[in-house]
PDB file of C-alpha atoms in Angstrom:
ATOM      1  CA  UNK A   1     -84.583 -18.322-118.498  1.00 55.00           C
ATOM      2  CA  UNK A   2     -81.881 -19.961-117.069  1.00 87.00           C
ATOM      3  CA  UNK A   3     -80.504 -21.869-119.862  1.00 95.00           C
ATOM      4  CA  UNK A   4     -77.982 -20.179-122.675  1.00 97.00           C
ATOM      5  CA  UNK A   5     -78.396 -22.000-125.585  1.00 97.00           C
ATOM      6  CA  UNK A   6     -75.138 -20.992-127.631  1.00 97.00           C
ATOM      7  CA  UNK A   7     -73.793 -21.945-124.409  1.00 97.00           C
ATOM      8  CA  UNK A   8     -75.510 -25.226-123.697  1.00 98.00           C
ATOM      9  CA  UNK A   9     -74.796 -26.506-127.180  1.00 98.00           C
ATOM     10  CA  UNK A  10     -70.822 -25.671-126.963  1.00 97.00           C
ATOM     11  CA  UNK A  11     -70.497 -27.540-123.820  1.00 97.00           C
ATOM     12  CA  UNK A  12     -72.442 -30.506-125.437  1.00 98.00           C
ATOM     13  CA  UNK A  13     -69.925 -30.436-128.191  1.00 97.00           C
ATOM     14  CA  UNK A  14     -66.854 -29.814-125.954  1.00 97.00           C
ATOM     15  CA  UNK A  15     -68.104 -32.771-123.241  1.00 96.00           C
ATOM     16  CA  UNK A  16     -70.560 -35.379-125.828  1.00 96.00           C
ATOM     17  CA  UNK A  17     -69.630 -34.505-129.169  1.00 94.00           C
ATOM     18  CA  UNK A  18     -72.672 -35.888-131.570  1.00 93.00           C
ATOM     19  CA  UNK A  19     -74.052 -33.751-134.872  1.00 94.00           C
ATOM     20  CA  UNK A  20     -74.459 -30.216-134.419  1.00 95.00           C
ATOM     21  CA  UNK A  21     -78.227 -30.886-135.348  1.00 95.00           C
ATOM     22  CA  UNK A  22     -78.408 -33.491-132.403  1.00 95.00           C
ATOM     23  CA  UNK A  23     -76.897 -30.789-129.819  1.00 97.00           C
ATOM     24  CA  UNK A  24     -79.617 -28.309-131.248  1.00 96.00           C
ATOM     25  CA  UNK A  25     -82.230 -30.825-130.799  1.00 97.00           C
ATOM     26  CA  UNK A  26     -81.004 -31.467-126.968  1.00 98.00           C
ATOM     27  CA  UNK A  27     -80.995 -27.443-126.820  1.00 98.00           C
ATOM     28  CA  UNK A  28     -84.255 -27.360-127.685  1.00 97.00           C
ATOM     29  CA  UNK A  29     -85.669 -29.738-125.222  1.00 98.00           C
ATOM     30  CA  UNK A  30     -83.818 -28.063-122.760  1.00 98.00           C
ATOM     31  CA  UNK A  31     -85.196 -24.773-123.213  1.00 97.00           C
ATOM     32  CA  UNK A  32     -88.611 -26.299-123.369  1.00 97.00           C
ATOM     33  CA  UNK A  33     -88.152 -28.088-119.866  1.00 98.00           C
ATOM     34  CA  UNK A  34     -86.744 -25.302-118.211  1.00 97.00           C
ATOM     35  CA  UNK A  35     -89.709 -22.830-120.087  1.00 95.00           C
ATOM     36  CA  UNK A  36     -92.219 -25.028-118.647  1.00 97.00           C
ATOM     37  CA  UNK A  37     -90.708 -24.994-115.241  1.00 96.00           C
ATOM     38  CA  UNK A  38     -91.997 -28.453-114.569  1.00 97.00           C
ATOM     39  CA  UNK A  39     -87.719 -29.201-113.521  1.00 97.00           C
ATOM     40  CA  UNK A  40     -88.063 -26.562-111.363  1.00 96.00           C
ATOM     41  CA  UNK A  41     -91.120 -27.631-109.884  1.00 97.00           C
ATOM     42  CA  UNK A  42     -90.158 -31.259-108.992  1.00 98.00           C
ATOM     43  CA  UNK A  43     -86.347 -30.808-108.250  1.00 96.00           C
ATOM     44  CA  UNK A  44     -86.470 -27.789-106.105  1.00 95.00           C
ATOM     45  CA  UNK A  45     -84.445 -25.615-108.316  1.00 95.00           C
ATOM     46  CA  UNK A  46     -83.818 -24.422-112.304  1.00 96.00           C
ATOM     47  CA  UNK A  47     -82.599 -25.863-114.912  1.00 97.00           C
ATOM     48  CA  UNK A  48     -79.470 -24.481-116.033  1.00 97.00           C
ATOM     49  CA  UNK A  49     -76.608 -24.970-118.364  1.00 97.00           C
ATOM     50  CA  UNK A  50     -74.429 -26.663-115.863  1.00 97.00           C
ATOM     51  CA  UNK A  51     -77.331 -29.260-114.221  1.00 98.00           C
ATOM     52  CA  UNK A  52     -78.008 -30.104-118.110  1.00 98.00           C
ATOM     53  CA  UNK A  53     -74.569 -30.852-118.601  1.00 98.00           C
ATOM     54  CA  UNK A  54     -74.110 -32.591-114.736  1.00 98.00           C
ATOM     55  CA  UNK A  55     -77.283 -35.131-115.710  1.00 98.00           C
ATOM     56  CA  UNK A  56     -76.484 -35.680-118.981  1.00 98.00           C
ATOM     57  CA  UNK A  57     -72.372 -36.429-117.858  1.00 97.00           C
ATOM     58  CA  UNK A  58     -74.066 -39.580-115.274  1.00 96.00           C
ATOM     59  CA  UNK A  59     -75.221 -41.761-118.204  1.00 96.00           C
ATOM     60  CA  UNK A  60     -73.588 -44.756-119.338  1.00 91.00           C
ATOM     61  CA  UNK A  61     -72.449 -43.664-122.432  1.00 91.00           C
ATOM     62  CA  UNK A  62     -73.644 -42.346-126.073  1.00 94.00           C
ATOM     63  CA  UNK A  63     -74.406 -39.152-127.958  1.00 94.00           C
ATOM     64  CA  UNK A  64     -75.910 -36.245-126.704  1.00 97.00           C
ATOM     65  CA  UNK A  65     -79.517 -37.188-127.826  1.00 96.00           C
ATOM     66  CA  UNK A  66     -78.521 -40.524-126.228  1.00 96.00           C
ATOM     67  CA  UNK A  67     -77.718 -39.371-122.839  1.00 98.00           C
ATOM     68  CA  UNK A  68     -80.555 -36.508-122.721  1.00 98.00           C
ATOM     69  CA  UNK A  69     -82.899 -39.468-123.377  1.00 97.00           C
ATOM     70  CA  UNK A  70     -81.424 -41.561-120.697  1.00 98.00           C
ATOM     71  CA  UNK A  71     -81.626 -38.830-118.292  1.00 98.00           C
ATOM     72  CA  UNK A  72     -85.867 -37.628-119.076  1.00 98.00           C
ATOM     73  CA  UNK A  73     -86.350 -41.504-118.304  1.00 98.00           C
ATOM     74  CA  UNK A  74     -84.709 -41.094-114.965  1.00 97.00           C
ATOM     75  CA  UNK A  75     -87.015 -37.778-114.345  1.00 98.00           C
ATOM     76  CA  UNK A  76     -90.336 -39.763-115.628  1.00 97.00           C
ATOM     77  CA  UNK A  77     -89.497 -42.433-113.372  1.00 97.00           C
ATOM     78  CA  UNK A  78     -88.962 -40.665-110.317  1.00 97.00           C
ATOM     79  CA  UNK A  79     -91.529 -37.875-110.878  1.00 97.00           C
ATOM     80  CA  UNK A  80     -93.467 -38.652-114.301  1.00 96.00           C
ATOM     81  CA  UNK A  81     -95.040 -36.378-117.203  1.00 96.00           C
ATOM     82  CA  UNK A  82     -91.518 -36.343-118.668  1.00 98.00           C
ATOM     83  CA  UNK A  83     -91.572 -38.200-121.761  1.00 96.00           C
ATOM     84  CA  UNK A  84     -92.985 -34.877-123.822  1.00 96.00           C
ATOM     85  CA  UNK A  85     -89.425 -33.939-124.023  1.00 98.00           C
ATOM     86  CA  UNK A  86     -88.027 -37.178-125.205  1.00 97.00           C
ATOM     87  CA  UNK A  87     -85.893 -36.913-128.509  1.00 96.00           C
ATOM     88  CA  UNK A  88     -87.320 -39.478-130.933  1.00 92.00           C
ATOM     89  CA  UNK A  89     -85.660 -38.417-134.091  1.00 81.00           C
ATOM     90  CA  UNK A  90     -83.518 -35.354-135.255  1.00 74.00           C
ATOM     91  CA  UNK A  91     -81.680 -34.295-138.699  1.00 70.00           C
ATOM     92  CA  UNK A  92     -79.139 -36.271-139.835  1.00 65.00           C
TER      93      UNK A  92
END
C-alpha cells in the first residue's frame, strides 16, 4: 500500500484543515482507491500520500471532503467508475 494514513490525514490537517472526522473520511477513500488499484490502473502509477495531497491542493477551494470530491469528479470524467469513492456524508 502506498498510502500512510496517520500520514495522509496530518498533511490534510496541516494543508486543508476541516474536522478530524472529515480527514478520516478522505483517509478512508483514499486507502480504498489506492486498495483497489483502479488509480493505478488508469493514471499509470500509485496513489500515494503526496499525489492525494497534489490533486486535492488544484481545487478551487473548500474542506478536505470538499476538494477530495472535486477531484473523484475530475477522475470519473476523464476515466469513469469513480463515483464509489465519493464522500456523501461524514460525522459531524
Amino acid at each position: 500500500m502506498f498510502i500512510d494514513p496517520d500520514r495522509l490525514e496530518t498533511r490534510l490537517r496541516e494543508e486543508f484543515d476541516g474536522t478530524t472526522e472529515e480527514r478520516r473520511v478522505v483517509v478512508r477513500q483514499a486507502v480504498d482507491l489506492a486498495d483497489s488499484g483502479q488509480y493505478r490502473d488508469d493514471a499509470g502509477g500509485p496513489l500515494t500520500n503526496d499525489v492525494v495531497v497534489s490533486e486535492l491542493g488544484d481545487a478551487p477551494d473548500g474542506t478536505p471532503a470538499d476538494r477530495w470530491n472535486w477531484w473523484i469528479g475530475s477522475l470519473e470524467i476523464a476515466y469513469g467508475d469513480y463515483a464509489r469513492f465519493r464522500i456523501d456524508r461524514y460525522p459531524a
